[in-house]
Coordinates of C-alpha atoms in Angstrom, one line a residue:
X209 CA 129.2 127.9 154.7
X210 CA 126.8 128.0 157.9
X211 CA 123.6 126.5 156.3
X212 CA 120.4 127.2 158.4
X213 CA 117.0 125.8 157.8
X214 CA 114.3 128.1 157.4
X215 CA 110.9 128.5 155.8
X216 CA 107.7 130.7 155.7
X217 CA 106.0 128.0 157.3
X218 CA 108.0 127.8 160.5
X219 CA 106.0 131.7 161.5
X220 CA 102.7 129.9 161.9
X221 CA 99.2 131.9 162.7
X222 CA 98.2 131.5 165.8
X223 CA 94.8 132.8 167.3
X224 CA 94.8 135.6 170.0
X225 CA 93.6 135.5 173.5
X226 CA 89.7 136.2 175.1
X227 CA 90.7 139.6 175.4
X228 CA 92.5 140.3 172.4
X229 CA 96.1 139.6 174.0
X230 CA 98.9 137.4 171.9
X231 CA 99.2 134.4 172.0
X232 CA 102.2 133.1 174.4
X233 CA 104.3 131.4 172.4
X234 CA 106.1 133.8 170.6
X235 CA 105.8 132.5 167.0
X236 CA 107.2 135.6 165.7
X237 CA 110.7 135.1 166.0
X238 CA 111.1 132.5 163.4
X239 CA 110.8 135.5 161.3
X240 CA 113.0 137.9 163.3
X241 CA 115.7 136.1 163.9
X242 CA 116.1 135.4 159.7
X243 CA 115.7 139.4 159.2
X244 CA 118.1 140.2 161.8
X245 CA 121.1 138.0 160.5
X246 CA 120.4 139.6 157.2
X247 CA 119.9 143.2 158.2
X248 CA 123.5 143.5 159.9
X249 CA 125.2 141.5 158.0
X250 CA 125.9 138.0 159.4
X251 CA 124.2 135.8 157.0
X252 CA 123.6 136.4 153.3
X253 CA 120.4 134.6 151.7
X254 CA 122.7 131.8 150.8
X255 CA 122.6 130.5 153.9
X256 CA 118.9 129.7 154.4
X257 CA 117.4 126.5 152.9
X258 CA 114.0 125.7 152.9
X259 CA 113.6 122.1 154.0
X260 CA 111.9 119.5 151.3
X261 CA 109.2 116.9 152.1
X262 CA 109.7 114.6 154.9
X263 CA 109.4 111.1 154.0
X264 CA 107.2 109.1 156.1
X265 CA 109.5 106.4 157.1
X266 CA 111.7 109.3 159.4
X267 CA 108.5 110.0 161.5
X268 CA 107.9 106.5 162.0
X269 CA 111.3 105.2 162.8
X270 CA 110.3 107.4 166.1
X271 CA 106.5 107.7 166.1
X272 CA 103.9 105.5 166.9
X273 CA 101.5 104.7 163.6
X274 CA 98.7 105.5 165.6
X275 CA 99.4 109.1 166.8
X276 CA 100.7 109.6 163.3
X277 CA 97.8 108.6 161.7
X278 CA 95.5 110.8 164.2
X279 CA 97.8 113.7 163.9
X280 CA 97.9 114.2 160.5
X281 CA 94.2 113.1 159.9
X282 CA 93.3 115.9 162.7
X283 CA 91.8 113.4 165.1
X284 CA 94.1 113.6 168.1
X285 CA 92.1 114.4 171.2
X286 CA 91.0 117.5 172.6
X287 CA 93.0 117.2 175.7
X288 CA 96.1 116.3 173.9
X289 CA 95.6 119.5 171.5
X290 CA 95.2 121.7 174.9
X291 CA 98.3 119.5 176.6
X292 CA 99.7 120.9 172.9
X293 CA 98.9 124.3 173.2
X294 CA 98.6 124.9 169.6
X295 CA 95.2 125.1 167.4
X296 CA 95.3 121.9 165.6
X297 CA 95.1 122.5 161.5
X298 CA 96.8 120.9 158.4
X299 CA 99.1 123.8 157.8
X300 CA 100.3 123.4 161.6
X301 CA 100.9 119.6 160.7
X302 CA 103.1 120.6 157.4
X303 CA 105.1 122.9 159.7
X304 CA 106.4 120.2 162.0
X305 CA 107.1 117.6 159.4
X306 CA 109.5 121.1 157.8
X307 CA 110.8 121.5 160.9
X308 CA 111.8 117.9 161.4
X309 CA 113.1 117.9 157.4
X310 CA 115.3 121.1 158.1
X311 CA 117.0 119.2 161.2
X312 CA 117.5 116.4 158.8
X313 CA 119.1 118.1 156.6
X314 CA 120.8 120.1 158.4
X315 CA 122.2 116.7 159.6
X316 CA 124.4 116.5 156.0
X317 CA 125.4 120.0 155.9
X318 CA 126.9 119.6 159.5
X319 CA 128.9 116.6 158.0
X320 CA 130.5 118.8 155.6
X321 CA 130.8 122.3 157.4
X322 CA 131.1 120.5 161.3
X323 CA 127.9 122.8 162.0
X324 CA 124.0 123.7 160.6
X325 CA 121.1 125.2 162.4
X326 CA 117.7 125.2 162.1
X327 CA 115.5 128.3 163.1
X328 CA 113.0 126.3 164.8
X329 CA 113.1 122.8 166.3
X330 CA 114.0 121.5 169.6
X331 CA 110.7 119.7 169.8
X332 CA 111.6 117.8 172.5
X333 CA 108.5 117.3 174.7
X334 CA 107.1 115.2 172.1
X335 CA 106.6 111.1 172.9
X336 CA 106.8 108.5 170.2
X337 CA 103.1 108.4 171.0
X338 CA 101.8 112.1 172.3
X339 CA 102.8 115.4 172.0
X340 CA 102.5 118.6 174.6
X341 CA 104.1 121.8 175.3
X342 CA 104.4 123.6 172.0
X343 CA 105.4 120.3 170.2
X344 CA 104.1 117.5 168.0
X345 CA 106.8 115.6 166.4
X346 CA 110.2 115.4 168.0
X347 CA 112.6 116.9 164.9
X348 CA 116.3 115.9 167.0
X349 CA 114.6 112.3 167.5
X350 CA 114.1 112.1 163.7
X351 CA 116.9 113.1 162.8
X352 CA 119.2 111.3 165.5
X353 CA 117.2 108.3 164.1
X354 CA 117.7 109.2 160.5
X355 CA 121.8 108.7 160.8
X356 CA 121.4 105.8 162.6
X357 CA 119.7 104.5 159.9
X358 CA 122.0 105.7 157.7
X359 CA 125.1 104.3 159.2
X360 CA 126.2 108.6 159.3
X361 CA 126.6 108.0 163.1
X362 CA 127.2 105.7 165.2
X363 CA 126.8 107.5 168.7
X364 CA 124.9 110.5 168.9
X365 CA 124.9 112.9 172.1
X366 CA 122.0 115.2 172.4
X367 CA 123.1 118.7 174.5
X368 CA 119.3 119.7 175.5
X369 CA 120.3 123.5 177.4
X370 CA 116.6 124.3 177.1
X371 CA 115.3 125.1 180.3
X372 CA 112.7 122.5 180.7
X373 CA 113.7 119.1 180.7
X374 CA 113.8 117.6 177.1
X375 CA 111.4 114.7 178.7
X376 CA 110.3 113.3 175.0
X377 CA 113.4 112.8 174.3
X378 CA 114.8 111.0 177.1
X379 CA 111.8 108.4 176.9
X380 CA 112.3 107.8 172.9
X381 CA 116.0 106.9 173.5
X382 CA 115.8 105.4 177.0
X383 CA 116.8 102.3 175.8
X384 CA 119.0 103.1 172.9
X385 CA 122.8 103.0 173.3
X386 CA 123.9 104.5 170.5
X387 CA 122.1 108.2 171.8
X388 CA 123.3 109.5 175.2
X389 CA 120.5 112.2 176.5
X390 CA 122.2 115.3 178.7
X391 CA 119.3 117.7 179.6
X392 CA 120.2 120.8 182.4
X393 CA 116.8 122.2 183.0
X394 CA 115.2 124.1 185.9
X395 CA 114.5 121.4 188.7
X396 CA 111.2 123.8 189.4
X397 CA 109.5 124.0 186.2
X398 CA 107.4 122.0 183.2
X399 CA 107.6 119.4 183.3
X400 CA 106.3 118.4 186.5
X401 CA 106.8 115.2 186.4
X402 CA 110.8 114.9 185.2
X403 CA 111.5 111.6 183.0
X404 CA 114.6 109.7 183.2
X405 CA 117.5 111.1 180.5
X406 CA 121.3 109.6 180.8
X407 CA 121.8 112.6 182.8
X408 CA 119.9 115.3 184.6
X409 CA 121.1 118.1 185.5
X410 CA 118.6 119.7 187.8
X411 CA 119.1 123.8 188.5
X412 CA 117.5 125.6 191.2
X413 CA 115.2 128.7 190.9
X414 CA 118.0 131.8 190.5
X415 CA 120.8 130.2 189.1
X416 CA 122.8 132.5 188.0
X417 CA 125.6 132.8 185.5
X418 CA 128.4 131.5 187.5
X419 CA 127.2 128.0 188.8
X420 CA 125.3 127.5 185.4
X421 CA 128.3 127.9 183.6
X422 CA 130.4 125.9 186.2
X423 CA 128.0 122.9 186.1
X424 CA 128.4 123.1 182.0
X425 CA 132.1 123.9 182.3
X426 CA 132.9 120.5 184.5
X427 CA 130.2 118.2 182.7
X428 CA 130.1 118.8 178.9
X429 CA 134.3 117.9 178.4
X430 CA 133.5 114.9 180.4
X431 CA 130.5 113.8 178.7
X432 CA 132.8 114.0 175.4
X433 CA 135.6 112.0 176.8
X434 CA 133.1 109.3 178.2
X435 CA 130.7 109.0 175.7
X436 CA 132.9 109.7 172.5
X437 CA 129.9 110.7 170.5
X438 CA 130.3 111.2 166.4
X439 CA 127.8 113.7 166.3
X440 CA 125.9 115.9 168.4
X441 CA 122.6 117.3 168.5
X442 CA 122.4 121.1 170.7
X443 CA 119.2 122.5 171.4
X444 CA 120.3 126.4 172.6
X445 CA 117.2 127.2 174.1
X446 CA 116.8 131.1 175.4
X447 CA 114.4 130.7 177.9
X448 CA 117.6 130.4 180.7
X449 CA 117.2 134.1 180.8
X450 CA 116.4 136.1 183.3
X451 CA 114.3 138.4 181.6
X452 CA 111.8 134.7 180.1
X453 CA 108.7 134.9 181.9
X454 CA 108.7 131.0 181.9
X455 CA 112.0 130.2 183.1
X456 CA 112.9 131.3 186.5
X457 CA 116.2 131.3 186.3
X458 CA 119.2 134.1 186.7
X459 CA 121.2 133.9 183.6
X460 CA 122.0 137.0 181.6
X461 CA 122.3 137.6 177.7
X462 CA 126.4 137.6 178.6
X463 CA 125.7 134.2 180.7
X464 CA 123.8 132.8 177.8
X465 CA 126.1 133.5 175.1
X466 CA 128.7 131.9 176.9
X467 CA 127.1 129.0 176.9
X468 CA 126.9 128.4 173.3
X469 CA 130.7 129.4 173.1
X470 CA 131.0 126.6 175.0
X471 CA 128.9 124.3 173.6
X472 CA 130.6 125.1 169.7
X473 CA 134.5 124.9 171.2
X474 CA 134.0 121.3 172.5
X475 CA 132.4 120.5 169.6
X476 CA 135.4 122.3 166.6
X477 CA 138.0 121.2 169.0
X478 CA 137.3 117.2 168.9
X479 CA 136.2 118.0 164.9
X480 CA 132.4 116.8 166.0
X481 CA 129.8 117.6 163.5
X482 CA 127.0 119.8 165.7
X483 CA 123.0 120.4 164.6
X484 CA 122.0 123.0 166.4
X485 CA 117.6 123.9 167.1
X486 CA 116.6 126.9 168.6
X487 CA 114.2 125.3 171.1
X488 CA 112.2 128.1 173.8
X489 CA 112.3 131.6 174.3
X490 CA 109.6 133.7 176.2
X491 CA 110.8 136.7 177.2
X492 CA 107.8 139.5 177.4
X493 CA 109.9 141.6 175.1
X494 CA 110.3 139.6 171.6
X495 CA 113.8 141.7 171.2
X496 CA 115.2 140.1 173.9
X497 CA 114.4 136.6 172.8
X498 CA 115.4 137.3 169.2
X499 CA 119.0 138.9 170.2
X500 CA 119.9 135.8 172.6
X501 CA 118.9 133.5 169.7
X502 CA 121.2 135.7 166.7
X503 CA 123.8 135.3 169.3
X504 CA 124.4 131.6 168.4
X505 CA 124.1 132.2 164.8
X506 CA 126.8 134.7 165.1
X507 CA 129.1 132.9 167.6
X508 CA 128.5 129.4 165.0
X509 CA 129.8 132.1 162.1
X510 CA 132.5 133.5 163.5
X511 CA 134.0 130.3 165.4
X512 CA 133.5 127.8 162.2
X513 CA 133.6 130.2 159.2

């Protein structure tokens, strides 16, 4: 059964603009995309879970102490709550360590099905010591470090097809052999100053479908053959669209769901168990975000189940 974490929580409040307009991160689709996969059909409510507590031992196998201790006693600084770009509260701070807990877990249903997904996560511009851009604690960090830990892996490829560079991420693991870090991102956008992941895939403003699918065609299969991973982490960011106001690039909803084909095939096919987060979406129009994301719950359905 395709298990996918999901909670309440995850749709978090956040306060409107000077002149009344929403905020930009579009926090509304972590209740969408659950409604949608239940209105036509796709999922039944037995396949949401609601993550458990997250112990602290998982946030600090990746976390410094200090940030830890200032983030969830609300004393971070001001600049790093605007580098954040969320309202810092204790309700936002029990949403992340959720989020985290639902990629964990999705972690063990992977193991047994080959694939789980989590409705939010893909934190991946969060540091061992800082967060920034729409994250605080990085969930596929935790939970790459969790199996480690665990001995339920022993070489872990992260697939970040988010469109900004999953910078975090590549600094946590930087010196860690046992995680191989693949990030294709838009060479033109946040962040502007690119870290260093095992690969980089730089795109220029306008790809399109054709050369980004190319690029992921020729370097996923070989990634697999080199790296021989056990376990793979995906982070199916939507904000490769076209229509994201964020993203400047070309890909289309077609282009996009290609990619997660993809991305699922060469997983099934070498018998890889994959843990997918959503990561960004920001598309003006919530529907278009929300129909690109339900695209990868349905291709993970239909392919695996």
């Amino acid at each position: 059964m395709l298990k996918i974490a999901h909670d309440p929580i995850f749709c978090h409040p956040l306060p409107k603009g000077p002149n009344g307009e929403p905020h930009r991160f579009p926090m509304a689709k972590y209740e969408l995309i659950p409604e949608q996969l239940l209105y036509e059909g796709t999922c039944t409510s037995d396949n949401f879970f609601s993550p458990s507590h997250l112990d602290e031992r998982w946030i600090l196998g990746v976390h410094d102490n200090a940030y830890w201790e200032d983030l969830k006693n609300l004393r971070i600084s001001d600049k790093m709550v605007r580098r954040i770009g969320f309202p810092l509260n204790q309700r936002l701070i029990e949403r992340e360590t959720r989020i985290a807990q639902g990629t964990i877990e999705c972690c063990h249903f992977a193991l047994t099905f080959g694939v789980s997904m989590n409705v939010a996560g893909g934190t991946h511009h969060a540091y061992a010591d800082r967060g920034e851009g729409f994250c605080l604690l990085n969930d596929v960090a935790i939970a790459a470090n969790y199996l480690l830990s665990k001995q339920l892996a022993t070489k872990i490829l992260v697939v970040d097809l988010d469109v900004h560079q999953g910078n975090g991420t590549a600094v946590i693991f930087q010196n860690n052999p046992q995680v191989f870090t693949f990030s294709m991102h838009g060479k033109d956008n946040y962040p502007l100053f690119k870290e260093k992941s095992d690969l980089d895939i730089e795109l220029p403003t306008g790809t399109q479908d054709h050369e980004y699918l190319r690029l992921l065609y020729e370097t996923l299969p070989f990634l697999f053959d080199q790296q021989q991973p056990d376990f793979v982490f995906y982070i199916s960011g939507v904000d490769i669209l076209e229509t994201d106001k964020l993203g400047k690039l070309k890909v289309t909803r077609e282009g996009c769901y290609r990619r997660d084909e993809f991305v699922f095939s060469q997983c099934k096919q070498r018998n890889i168990p994959v843990v997918v987060s959503m990561g960004g979406g920001y598309s003006p129009r919530l529907a278009d975000i929300v129909e690109a994301h339900c695209n990868t719950y349905r291709i993970a359905q239909q392919m695996y189940f």
